[in-house]
CSV table of C-alpha atoms and ligand atoms in Angstrom, one decimal:
chain,number,residue,atom,x,y,z
A,1,MET,CA,8.5,-2.1,-14.6
A,2,LYS,CA,10.5,-5.0,-13.2
A,3,GLY,CA,13.6,-2.9,-13.5
A,4,ARG,CA,11.9,-0.1,-11.8
A,5,THR,CA,10.8,-2.3,-8.9
A,6,GLY,CA,14.3,-3.6,-8.7
A,7,ALA,CA,15.8,-0.1,-8.5
A,8,PHE,CA,13.2,0.8,-6.0
A,9,ALA,CA,14.1,-2.1,-3.8
A,10,ALA,CA,17.8,-1.3,-4.1
A,11,THR,CA,17.2,2.3,-3.2
A,12,VAL,CA,15.3,1.4,-0.1
A,13,VAL,CA,18.4,-0.2,1.2
A,14,ILE,CA,20.5,2.8,0.4
A,15,CYS,CA,18.0,5.3,1.7
A,16,SER,CA,17.5,3.6,4.9
A,17,CYS,CA,21.1,4.1,5.7
A,18,LEU,CA,21.1,7.7,4.7
A,19,ILE,CA,18.1,8.7,6.6
A,20,PHE,CA,18.5,11.7,8.9
A,21,VAL,CA,17.9,11.4,12.6
A,22,TYR,CA,14.9,13.1,13.9
A,23,THR,CA,13.1,12.6,17.2
A,24,ASN,CA,9.4,12.5,16.7
A,25,LEU,CA,7.9,9.9,19.0
A,26,ASN,CA,5.5,11.6,21.4
A,27,PRO,CA,3.3,9.8,23.9
A,28,GLU,CA,-0.1,9.2,22.5
A,29,GLY,CA,-2.4,12.2,23.2
A,30,PRO,CA,-6.1,12.6,23.2
A,31,VAL,CA,-8.0,12.1,20.0
A,32,THR,CA,-10.4,14.2,17.9
A,33,ARG,CA,-13.4,12.7,16.3
A,34,CYS,CA,-14.1,13.5,12.7
A,35,VAL,CA,-16.7,12.2,10.4
A,36,ILE,CA,-15.9,11.9,6.7
A,37,PRO,CA,-19.1,11.6,4.6
A,38,ASP,CA,-19.5,9.6,1.4
A,39,ILE,CA,-18.3,11.4,-1.7
A,40,PRO,CA,-19.4,10.6,-5.2
A,41,VAL,CA,-17.2,8.7,-7.6
A,42,ARG,CA,-15.8,10.8,-10.4
A,43,SER,CA,-13.3,9.7,-12.9
A,44,VAL,CA,-10.3,11.3,-14.5
A,45,THR,CA,-10.4,11.8,-18.2
A,46,GLY,CA,-7.5,12.2,-20.6
A,47,HIS,CA,-5.1,9.5,-19.4
A,48,PRO,CA,-4.1,6.5,-21.7
A,49,ARG,CA,-6.8,4.1,-22.6
A,50,PRO,CA,-6.9,1.0,-20.3
A,51,SER,CA,-5.1,-1.9,-21.9
A,52,VAL,CA,-7.5,-4.4,-20.4
A,53,THR,CA,-11.3,-4.4,-20.9
A,54,PRO,CA,-13.3,-3.6,-17.8
A,55,ASP,CA,-15.6,-6.2,-16.3
A,56,THR,CA,-18.6,-5.1,-18.4
A,57,VAL,CA,-22.3,-5.7,-18.5
A,58,ASP,CA,-23.9,-4.8,-21.9
A,59,GLY,CA,-20.8,-2.7,-22.6
A,60,LYS,CA,-21.0,-0.8,-19.3
A,61,VAL,CA,-18.7,-1.4,-16.3
A,62,ASN,CA,-20.6,-3.5,-13.8
A,63,ARG,CA,-21.3,-0.8,-11.3
A,64,SER,CA,-22.6,-3.2,-8.7
A,65,GLN,CA,-19.0,-4.3,-8.3
A,66,LEU,CA,-17.9,-0.7,-7.7
A,67,ARG,CA,-20.3,0.1,-4.9
A,68,ASP,CA,-19.0,3.0,-2.9
A,69,VAL,CA,-17.8,2.2,0.6
A,70,ARG,CA,-19.1,4.2,3.4
A,71,ILE,CA,-16.5,6.3,5.0
A,72,SER,CA,-16.7,5.8,8.7
A,73,THR,CA,-16.0,8.0,11.7
A,74,VAL,CA,-12.3,8.1,12.4
A,75,HIS,CA,-10.3,9.5,15.3
A,76,LEU,CA,-7.4,11.8,14.5
A,77,SER,CA,-4.6,11.5,17.0
A,78,THR,CA,-2.9,14.6,18.3
A,79,VAL,CA,0.4,12.9,18.0
A,80,PHE,CA,0.0,13.1,14.2
A,81,ARG,CA,-1.3,16.7,14.3
A,82,THR,CA,1.6,17.9,16.4
A,83,ALA,CA,4.2,16.0,14.4
A,84,ILE,CA,3.3,17.9,11.2
A,85,PRO,CA,4.7,21.4,11.3
A,86,GLN,CA,2.5,24.3,10.0
A,87,SER,CA,4.7,25.5,7.2
A,88,GLY,CA,4.5,26.8,3.7
A,89,ALA,CA,5.2,23.4,2.1
A,90,PHE,CA,2.4,22.4,-0.2
A,91,TRP,CA,1.4,19.1,1.5
A,92,ASN,CA,1.5,20.8,5.0
A,93,ARG,CA,-0.7,23.6,3.7
A,94,LYS,CA,-3.2,21.1,2.3
A,95,PHE,CA,-3.2,19.2,5.6
A,96,TYR,CA,-3.7,22.3,7.7
A,97,SER,CA,-6.4,23.7,5.5
A,98,VAL,CA,-8.3,20.4,6.2
A,99,LEU,CA,-7.5,20.7,10.0
A,100,LYS,CA,-8.8,24.3,10.2
A,101,LYS,CA,-12.1,23.2,8.8
A,102,LEU,CA,-12.8,20.8,11.6
A,103,ASP,CA,-16.0,21.9,13.4
A,104,LYS,CA,-16.4,22.2,17.1
A,105,LYS,CA,-17.2,18.5,17.4
A,106,GLY,CA,-14.2,17.7,15.3
A,107,ASN,CA,-16.2,16.7,12.4
A,108,LEU,CA,-14.9,17.2,8.9
A,109,PRO,CA,-17.1,19.0,6.4
A,110,LYS,CA,-17.7,17.2,3.1
A,111,SER,CA,-16.0,19.9,1.1
A,112,GLU,CA,-12.7,19.3,2.8
A,113,ILE,CA,-12.2,15.8,1.9
A,114,SER,CA,-8.7,15.9,0.4
A,115,GLY,CA,-9.4,13.5,-2.5
A,116,ASN,CA,-11.8,13.9,-5.4
A,117,GLY,CA,-11.8,12.8,-9.0
A,118,THR,CA,-10.2,15.9,-10.5
A,119,LEU,CA,-6.7,16.6,-11.7
A,120,GLU,CA,-5.0,19.6,-10.3
A,121,SER,CA,-4.1,22.1,-13.1
A,122,THR,CA,-0.5,23.0,-13.8
A,123,GLU,CA,-1.4,26.7,-13.5
A,124,SER,CA,-2.8,26.1,-10.0
A,125,LEU,CA,0.3,24.1,-9.0
A,126,GLN,CA,2.7,26.8,-10.4
A,127,THR,CA,0.8,29.4,-8.4
A,128,ASN,CA,1.0,27.4,-5.2
A,129,ILE,CA,4.5,26.0,-5.5
A,130,ALA,CA,7.1,28.6,-6.5
A,131,ASP,CA,9.6,26.0,-7.9
A,132,PHE,CA,7.0,23.6,-9.3
A,133,ASN,CA,8.7,23.9,-12.8
A,134,LYS,CA,11.9,22.6,-11.3
A,135,TYR,CA,10.3,19.5,-9.9
A,136,PRO,CA,11.2,16.2,-11.6
A,137,SER,CA,8.5,15.2,-14.0
A,138,ILE,CA,7.3,12.2,-11.9
A,139,HIS,CA,6.8,14.6,-9.0
A,140,GLN,CA,4.9,16.9,-11.3
A,141,ASP,CA,2.7,14.0,-12.4
A,142,PHE,CA,2.1,13.0,-8.8
A,143,LEU,CA,1.0,16.5,-7.9
A,144,ARG,CA,-1.4,16.7,-10.8
A,145,SER,CA,-3.1,13.5,-9.9
A,146,MET,CA,-2.8,13.8,-6.1
A,147,HIS,CA,-6.6,14.0,-5.6
A,148,PHE,CA,-7.5,11.2,-7.9
A,149,ARG,CA,-8.9,8.3,-5.9
A,150,SER,CA,-11.6,6.6,-7.9
A,151,PRO,CA,-10.2,4.6,-10.8
A,152,ASP,CA,-12.5,1.9,-12.2
A,153,ILE,CA,-11.7,-1.7,-11.5
A,154,LEU,CA,-10.9,-3.6,-14.7
A,155,ILE,CA,-10.4,-7.1,-13.3
A,156,ASN,CA,-12.0,-8.0,-10.1
A,157,GLN,CA,-12.2,-11.1,-7.9
A,158,PRO,CA,-15.4,-10.5,-6.0
A,159,ASN,CA,-15.5,-14.1,-4.7
A,160,LYS,CA,-11.9,-14.3,-3.4
A,161,CYS,CA,-13.0,-14.6,0.2
A,162,THR,CA,-16.2,-16.6,-0.2
A,163,SER,CA,-17.0,-20.2,-0.9
A,164,ASN,CA,-20.5,-21.2,-2.2
A,165,GLY,CA,-21.6,-17.6,-1.8
A,166,LYS,CA,-20.8,-17.6,1.9
A,167,PRO,CA,-18.0,-15.6,3.4
A,168,ASP,CA,-14.9,-17.6,4.4
A,169,THR,CA,-13.0,-17.0,7.6
A,170,VAL,CA,-9.8,-15.9,5.9
A,171,THR,CA,-6.9,-15.7,8.4
A,172,LEU,CA,-4.4,-14.1,6.2
A,173,LEU,CA,-4.8,-12.2,2.9
A,174,PHE,CA,-1.6,-11.7,0.9
A,175,ALA,CA,-2.0,-8.4,-1.1
A,176,LEU,CA,1.0,-8.1,-3.3
A,177,LYS,CA,1.9,-5.1,-5.3
A,178,SER,CA,2.8,-6.3,-8.7
A,179,SER,CA,2.9,-5.0,-12.3
A,180,ALA,CA,1.9,-6.6,-15.6
A,181,GLN,CA,5.5,-7.7,-16.5
A,182,ASN,CA,6.1,-9.6,-13.3
A,183,PHE,CA,4.5,-12.9,-14.3
A,184,ALA,CA,7.5,-15.0,-13.0
A,185,GLN,CA,7.3,-13.4,-9.6
A,186,ARG,CA,3.5,-14.1,-9.4
A,187,GLN,CA,3.9,-17.6,-10.5
A,188,THR,CA,6.6,-18.3,-8.0
A,189,ILE,CA,4.5,-17.0,-5.2
A,190,ARG,CA,1.5,-19.2,-6.4
A,191,GLN,CA,3.8,-22.2,-6.3
A,192,THR,CA,5.4,-21.5,-3.0
A,193,TRP,CA,4.5,-19.3,0.0
A,194,GLY,CA,1.3,-17.8,-1.5
A,195,GLN,CA,-0.5,-21.1,-2.0
A,196,GLU,CA,-4.2,-20.8,-1.3
A,197,LYS,CA,-5.0,-23.6,1.1
A,198,ALA,CA,-5.9,-24.4,4.6
A,199,TYR,CA,-2.6,-24.3,6.6
A,200,GLU,CA,-2.1,-25.9,10.0
A,201,ASN,CA,-5.1,-25.8,12.2
A,202,GLY,CA,-7.3,-25.1,9.2
A,203,LEU,CA,-6.1,-21.5,8.8
A,204,LEU,CA,-7.2,-20.1,5.4
A,205,VAL,CA,-4.8,-18.1,3.3
A,206,ARG,CA,-5.8,-16.1,0.2
A,207,THR,CA,-3.6,-14.2,-2.3
A,208,VAL,CA,-4.3,-11.3,-4.6
A,209,PHE,CA,-1.9,-9.3,-6.8
A,210,VAL,CA,-2.7,-5.7,-7.1
A,211,LEU,CA,-2.0,-4.0,-10.4
A,212,GLY,CA,-2.6,-0.8,-12.4
A,213,THR,CA,-2.3,-0.6,-16.1
A,214,SER,CA,0.7,-0.1,-18.2
A,215,SER,CA,1.3,3.2,-20.0
A,216,SER,CA,1.3,3.8,-23.7
A,217,GLU,CA,5.1,3.6,-23.8
A,218,GLU,CA,5.0,0.0,-22.7
A,219,PRO,CA,3.9,-3.1,-24.6
A,220,ASP,CA,0.2,-3.8,-24.0
A,221,LEU,CA,0.0,-6.9,-21.8
A,222,GLY,CA,-3.7,-6.5,-21.1
A,223,LYS,CA,-4.8,-9.6,-23.0
A,224,LEU,CA,-2.3,-11.7,-21.2
A,225,LEU,CA,-3.4,-10.3,-17.9
A,226,SER,CA,-7.0,-11.2,-18.7
A,227,LEU,CA,-6.0,-14.8,-19.5
A,228,GLU,CA,-3.9,-15.0,-16.4
A,229,ALA,CA,-6.8,-13.7,-14.3
A,230,GLN,CA,-9.1,-16.3,-15.7
A,231,GLU,CA,-6.6,-19.1,-15.1
A,232,PHE,CA,-5.6,-18.2,-11.6
A,233,GLY,CA,-8.4,-15.9,-10.2
A,234,ASP,CA,-6.0,-13.8,-8.2
A,235,LEU,CA,-5.4,-10.6,-10.2
A,236,LEU,CA,-6.9,-7.2,-9.2
A,237,VAL,CA,-6.4,-4.6,-11.9
A,238,TRP,CA,-7.4,-0.9,-11.7
A,239,ASP,CA,-7.4,1.7,-14.4
A,240,PHE,CA,-4.5,3.9,-13.4
A,241,LYS,CA,-0.9,4.1,-14.6
A,242,ASP,CA,1.2,1.6,-12.7
A,243,THR,CA,4.0,3.8,-11.5
A,244,PHE,CA,6.0,4.1,-8.3
A,245,PHE,CA,4.3,7.3,-7.2
A,246,ASN,CA,0.9,5.8,-7.8
A,247,LEU,CA,1.5,3.1,-5.1
A,248,THR,CA,-0.4,5.2,-2.6
A,249,LEU,CA,-3.4,5.2,-4.9
A,250,LYS,CA,-2.9,1.4,-5.2
A,251,GLU,CA,-3.1,1.1,-1.5
A,252,HIS,CA,-6.2,3.2,-1.3
A,253,VAL,CA,-8.1,1.2,-3.9
A,254,PHE,CA,-6.9,-2.1,-2.4
A,255,LEU,CA,-8.3,-1.0,1.0
A,256,LYS,CA,-11.6,-0.3,-0.6
A,257,TRP,CA,-11.6,-3.6,-2.3
A,258,SER,CA,-10.9,-5.5,0.9
A,259,ILE,CA,-13.8,-3.8,2.7
A,260,LEU,CA,-16.1,-4.8,-0.2
A,261,HIS,CA,-14.9,-8.2,-0.9
A,262,CYS,CA,-13.0,-9.5,2.1
A,263,PRO,CA,-14.3,-7.7,5.2
A,264,GLN,CA,-14.0,-10.6,7.5
A,265,VAL,CA,-10.3,-11.2,7.0
A,266,SER,CA,-8.3,-11.4,10.2
A,267,PHE,CA,-4.9,-10.1,8.9
A,268,ILE,CA,-3.6,-8.5,5.8
A,269,PHE,CA,-0.1,-8.9,4.5
A,270,LYS,CA,0.8,-6.1,2.2
A,271,GLY,CA,4.0,-6.3,0.3
A,272,ASP,CA,6.1,-6.5,-2.9
A,273,ASP,CA,6.0,-9.4,-5.3
A,274,ASP,CA,9.8,-10.0,-4.8
A,275,VAL,CA,9.8,-10.9,-1.1
A,276,PHE,CA,10.2,-14.3,0.4
A,277,VAL,CA,7.6,-15.1,3.1
A,278,ASN,CA,7.6,-17.9,5.6
A,279,THR,CA,3.9,-18.3,5.7
A,280,ASN,CA,3.9,-21.0,8.4
A,281,ALA,CA,6.0,-18.8,10.7
A,282,ILE,CA,3.7,-15.8,10.1
A,283,LEU,CA,0.6,-17.8,10.9
A,284,LYS,CA,2.2,-19.2,14.0
A,285,TYR,CA,3.1,-15.8,15.2
A,286,LEU,CA,-0.3,-14.3,14.4
A,287,LYS,CA,-1.9,-17.2,16.3
A,288,SER,CA,0.2,-16.5,19.3
A,289,LEU,CA,-0.9,-12.9,19.7
A,290,GLN,CA,-2.8,-11.7,22.7
A,291,PRO,CA,-6.4,-10.9,21.7
A,292,ALA,CA,-6.0,-7.3,22.8
A,293,LYS,CA,-3.1,-6.9,20.4
A,294,VAL,CA,-4.9,-8.4,17.4
A,295,SER,CA,-7.2,-5.5,16.6
A,296,LYS,CA,-4.5,-2.9,16.6
A,297,LEU,CA,-1.8,-4.8,14.8
A,298,TYR,CA,0.6,-2.9,12.5
A,299,LEU,CA,3.6,-5.1,12.3
A,300,GLY,CA,6.8,-5.2,10.4
A,301,GLN,CA,10.3,-3.8,10.2
A,302,ILE,CA,9.8,-0.4,11.7
A,303,ILE,CA,11.7,2.6,10.4
A,304,SER,CA,11.6,5.3,13.0
A,305,GLN,CA,13.1,8.8,13.1
A,306,ALA,CA,13.3,9.2,9.3
A,307,SER,CA,12.9,12.4,7.4
A,308,PRO,CA,12.6,13.2,3.7
A,309,LEU,CA,15.6,12.8,1.5
A,310,ARG,CA,16.4,16.1,-0.2
A,311,ASP,CA,18.7,15.0,-3.0
A,312,PRO,CA,16.8,15.3,-6.3
A,313,LYS,CA,18.9,12.4,-7.8
A,314,ILE,CA,17.5,9.9,-5.3
A,315,LYS,CA,14.3,8.1,-6.1
A,316,TYR,CA,12.8,9.0,-2.7
A,317,TYR,CA,13.5,12.7,-3.2
A,318,VAL,CA,10.9,14.9,-1.6
A,319,PRO,CA,11.2,18.6,-2.3
A,320,HIS,CA,11.3,21.0,0.6
A,321,THR,CA,8.5,23.0,-0.9
A,322,PHE,CA,6.3,19.9,-1.1
A,323,TYR,CA,6.6,18.4,2.4
A,324,ASP,CA,8.2,19.7,5.6
A,325,GLY,CA,8.6,17.7,8.7
A,326,PRO,CA,9.7,14.2,9.9
A,327,TYR,CA,8.2,10.9,8.8
A,328,PRO,CA,6.2,9.0,11.2
A,329,PRO,CA,7.5,5.6,12.3
A,330,TYR,CA,6.5,3.3,9.5
A,331,ALA,CA,6.8,-0.4,8.5
A,332,GLY,CA,9.0,-1.0,5.5
A,333,GLY,CA,6.7,-1.5,2.5
A,334,GLY,CA,8.5,-4.6,1.3
A,335,GLY,CA,6.2,-6.5,3.6
A,336,PHE,CA,4.1,-5.7,6.7
A,337,VAL,CA,1.0,-7.1,8.4
A,338,PHE,CA,-2.0,-5.3,9.8
A,339,SER,CA,-5.3,-6.3,11.4
A,340,GLY,CA,-8.4,-6.6,9.3
A,341,ALA,CA,-10.2,-4.8,12.1
A,342,LEU,CA,-8.4,-1.7,11.0
A,343,LEU,CA,-9.5,-1.8,7.3
A,344,GLU,CA,-12.4,0.6,7.6
A,345,SER,CA,-10.7,3.3,9.7
A,346,LEU,CA,-7.6,3.1,7.6
A,347,TYR,CA,-9.6,3.5,4.4
A,348,SER,CA,-11.6,6.3,5.8
A,349,ILE,CA,-8.6,8.2,6.9
A,350,THR,CA,-7.0,8.0,3.4
A,351,TRP,CA,-9.8,10.4,2.3
A,352,PHE,CA,-8.6,12.9,4.8
A,353,ILE,CA,-4.9,12.8,4.7
A,354,PRO,CA,-3.5,14.1,1.4
A,355,PHE,CA,-1.7,11.5,-0.6
A,356,PHE,CA,2.1,11.2,-0.2
A,357,PRO,CA,4.3,9.9,-3.0
A,358,ILE,CA,6.0,7.2,-0.9
A,359,ASP,CA,3.4,4.6,-0.1
A,360,ASP,CA,4.9,3.1,3.0
A,361,VAL,CA,5.5,6.5,4.6
A,362,TYR,CA,1.9,7.3,3.7
A,363,THR,CA,0.6,4.2,5.4
A,364,GLY,CA,2.7,5.1,8.5
A,365,MET,CA,1.1,8.6,8.5
A,366,CYS,CA,-2.4,7.0,8.4
A,367,PHE,CA,-1.7,4.6,11.2
A,368,GLN,CA,-0.2,7.4,13.3
A,369,ALA,CA,-3.2,9.5,12.6
A,370,LEU,CA,-5.4,6.7,13.9
A,371,GLY,CA,-3.3,6.4,17.0
A,372,ILE,CA,-1.9,3.0,16.1
A,373,VAL,CA,1.6,2.4,17.2
A,374,PRO,CA,3.7,0.2,14.8
A,375,GLU,CA,5.1,-3.0,16.3
A,376,LYS,CA,8.6,-4.2,15.3
A,377,HIS,CA,9.4,-7.8,14.6
A,378,GLN,CA,12.9,-9.0,14.1
A,379,GLY,CA,11.7,-11.5,11.6
A,380,PHE,CA,10.8,-8.9,9.0
A,381,ARG,CA,13.9,-8.2,7.0
A,382,THR,CA,12.9,-5.8,4.3
A,383,PHE,CA,16.5,-4.7,3.9
A,384,ASP,CA,17.6,-8.4,3.6
A,385,ILE,CA,20.0,-10.4,5.7
A,386,MET,CA,23.8,-11.0,5.6
A,387,GLU,CA,25.0,-12.2,2.2
A,388,LYS,CA,26.4,-15.5,3.6
A,389,ASP,CA,23.0,-16.5,5.0
A,390,ARG,CA,20.9,-15.9,2.0
A,391,GLU,CA,20.8,-19.5,0.8
A,392,ASN,CA,20.6,-21.0,4.2
A,393,ALA,CA,17.2,-22.5,4.9
A,394,CYS,CA,17.8,-22.8,8.6
A,395,VAL,CA,18.4,-19.1,9.0
A,396,HIS,CA,15.0,-18.6,7.2
A,397,LYS,CA,13.2,-20.9,9.5
A,398,ASP,CA,12.7,-18.2,12.1
A,399,LEU,CA,12.4,-15.3,9.7
A,400,LEU,CA,9.0,-14.1,8.5
A,401,VAL,CA,9.8,-11.9,5.5
A,402,VAL,CA,12.9,-11.3,3.5
A,403,HIS,CA,13.3,-8.7,0.8
A,404,ARG,CA,14.3,-9.4,-1.8
A,405,ARG,CA,14.6,-12.8,-3.6
A,406,SER,CA,14.6,-13.7,-7.2
A,407,PRO,CA,12.0,-16.3,-8.3
A,408,GLN,CA,14.7,-18.9,-8.5
A,409,GLN,CA,16.0,-18.2,-5.0
A,410,THR,CA,12.5,-18.2,-3.6
A,411,LEU,CA,11.8,-21.7,-5.2
A,412,ARG,CA,15.0,-23.1,-3.8
A,413,LEU,CA,14.4,-21.7,-0.3
A,414,TRP,CA,10.9,-23.0,-0.3
A,415,GLN,CA,11.8,-26.5,-1.4
A,416,ARG,CA,14.5,-26.7,1.3
A,417,LEU,CA,12.2,-25.3,4.0
A,418,GLU,CA,9.5,-27.7,3.1
A,419,SER,CA,11.8,-30.7,2.9
A,420,PRO,CA,11.3,-33.4,5.7
A,421,LEU,CA,15.1,-33.9,5.4
A,422,LEU,CA,15.8,-30.4,6.7
A,423,THR,CA,17.4,-30.5,10.2
A,424,CYS,CA,18.4,-27.3,11.7
B,501,NAG,C1,-22.1,-7.7,-11.4
B,501,NAG,O1,-21.3,-7.9,-10.2
B,501,NAG,C2,-22.1,-8.4,-9.1
B,501,NAG,C3,-21.2,-8.4,-7.9
B,501,NAG,O2,-20.0,-9.0,-8.1
B,501,NAG,C4,-22.5,-9.8,-9.5
B,501,NAG,O3,-23.2,-10.4,-8.5
B,501,NAG,C5,-23.4,-9.7,-10.7
B,501,NAG,O4,-23.8,-11.0,-11.2
B,501,NAG,C6,-22.7,-9.0,-11.9
B,501,NAG,N1,-23.6,-8.8,-13.0
B,501,NAG,C7,-23.4,-9.3,-14.2
B,501,NAG,C8,-24.6,-9.1,-15.1
B,501,NAG,O5,-22.4,-9.9,-14.5
B,502,NAG,C1,-10.7,18.7,-5.5
B,502,NAG,O1,-9.9,18.8,-4.3
B,502,NAG,C2,-9.0,19.9,-4.3
B,502,NAG,C3,-8.2,19.8,-3.0
B,502,NAG,O2,-9.0,19.6,-1.9
B,502,NAG,C4,-9.7,21.2,-4.4
B,502,NAG,O3,-8.8,22.3,-4.5
B,502,NAG,C5,-10.6,21.2,-5.7
B,502,NAG,O4,-11.4,22.4,-5.7
B,502,NAG,C6,-11.6,20.0,-5.6
B,502,NAG,N1,-12.3,20.0,-6.9
B,502,NAG,C7,-13.6,19.7,-6.9
B,502,NAG,C8,-14.3,19.7,-8.3
B,502,NAG,O5,-14.3,19.5,-5.9
B,503,NAG,C1,-1.4,7.9,-11.6
B,503,NAG,O1,-2.4,7.4,-12.5
B,503,NAG,C2,-3.2,8.4,-13.1
B,503,NAG,C3,-4.3,7.7,-13.8
B,503,NAG,O2,-3.8,6.9,-14.8
B,503,NAG,C4,-2.3,9.3,-14.0
B,503,NAG,O3,-3.1,10.3,-14.5
B,503,NAG,C5,-1.2,9.8,-13.2
B,503,NAG,O4,-0.3,10.5,-14.0
B,503,NAG,C6,-0.4,8.8,-12.4
B,503,NAG,N1,0.5,9.4,-11.5
B,503,NAG,C7,1.8,9.1,-11.5
B,503,NAG,C8,2.6,9.8,-10.5
B,503,NAG,O5,2.3,8.4,-12.3
């Protein structure tokens, strides 16, 4: 999986340079209200057995840790609705079939929630997508499980944001997409920028690593993960295959977890486990924000005017018959920050907007649907900085996020940045 993550990162760089130009920024229009009711949790059967044992009570998953989260009333922006063309592409059709069902008040009937526990059958996909058989197999897998949103949690940290049973005022929660193999990355983060402590002015930082399970083709690291979770108390593991195209599902379950277990958090940093973060600089920046800005914050390196890449050889390939239209402006998924005040609406809208295989594009869609405009910050370098500056601590003093650094590079940079001898 490490190699996969690496290739992923490298492709981001290439893709960002290949992206087509497309103008899609409209002024914010009026919003429609829609109510998304609770839906029952169902589970998918037939996928590989989890390699870690669920948090069990008498042999049963501890259901009280899996309480369903109420899906709240969300506003759907017209900017988003008008950005998505009504076309024959599968995703577009799914989206429009949901839109058509909005009632006069703009409420969404329960039957139209785009996610449920079922797998879509191959027959149904072949009927609905003429060239489905020509899709790469990972795209086919994605489509089959596109509605699956309720995997069980296998390793939880229900007390991550509390002390002595009382909620903590966590300023910043690092939520880092990781996978079983990436122990060195996680350990580096624990030792450096992800340390859980009170920073300047008593600001509290907490860190979680968000994982799925490995597939049957990979060595079973479940036992190690359980031990690691006991030792460090920062792993969240869900029962789904940890693949690139399941990162959207990973985001969805993480949002749910945050609402349940860290609802009072001020800001969330979502990113990869191979980024370098200047935690002090981020905290300082967040502290300096105008209160009006705080509750609507979606901050990062913003990729605007992008469109799907249509070359099947590219990792980010999106077939014409799957999605048609531009991408919304979105923050590069290597690392971005958003306001904890947005957790509930963001989670709710993920029940409504069909899943998209590229997680950061999907997040951008959700924020656009909520009418939140992304904010660019020059300190987020998800496509890295010039080669000559990569070991220069002074250059990193003013940066917030750099993608990507090896564990060794991160340790070196951190030691230099923390050194009292550093003069820039
Ligand atoms: C189940 O989880 C809840 C919530 O985290 C916890 O309070 C409770 O003690 C757990 N039950 C058992 C029997 O472990
Ligand atoms: C699950 O959702 C899909 C897409 O909205 C729908 O076609 C399917 O009928 C739903 N299945 C169930 C059992 O509700
Ligand atoms: C996502 O995880 C589910 C559950 O493990 C699995 O059935 C599905 O194939 C995975 N999807 C992809 C695209 O890997």
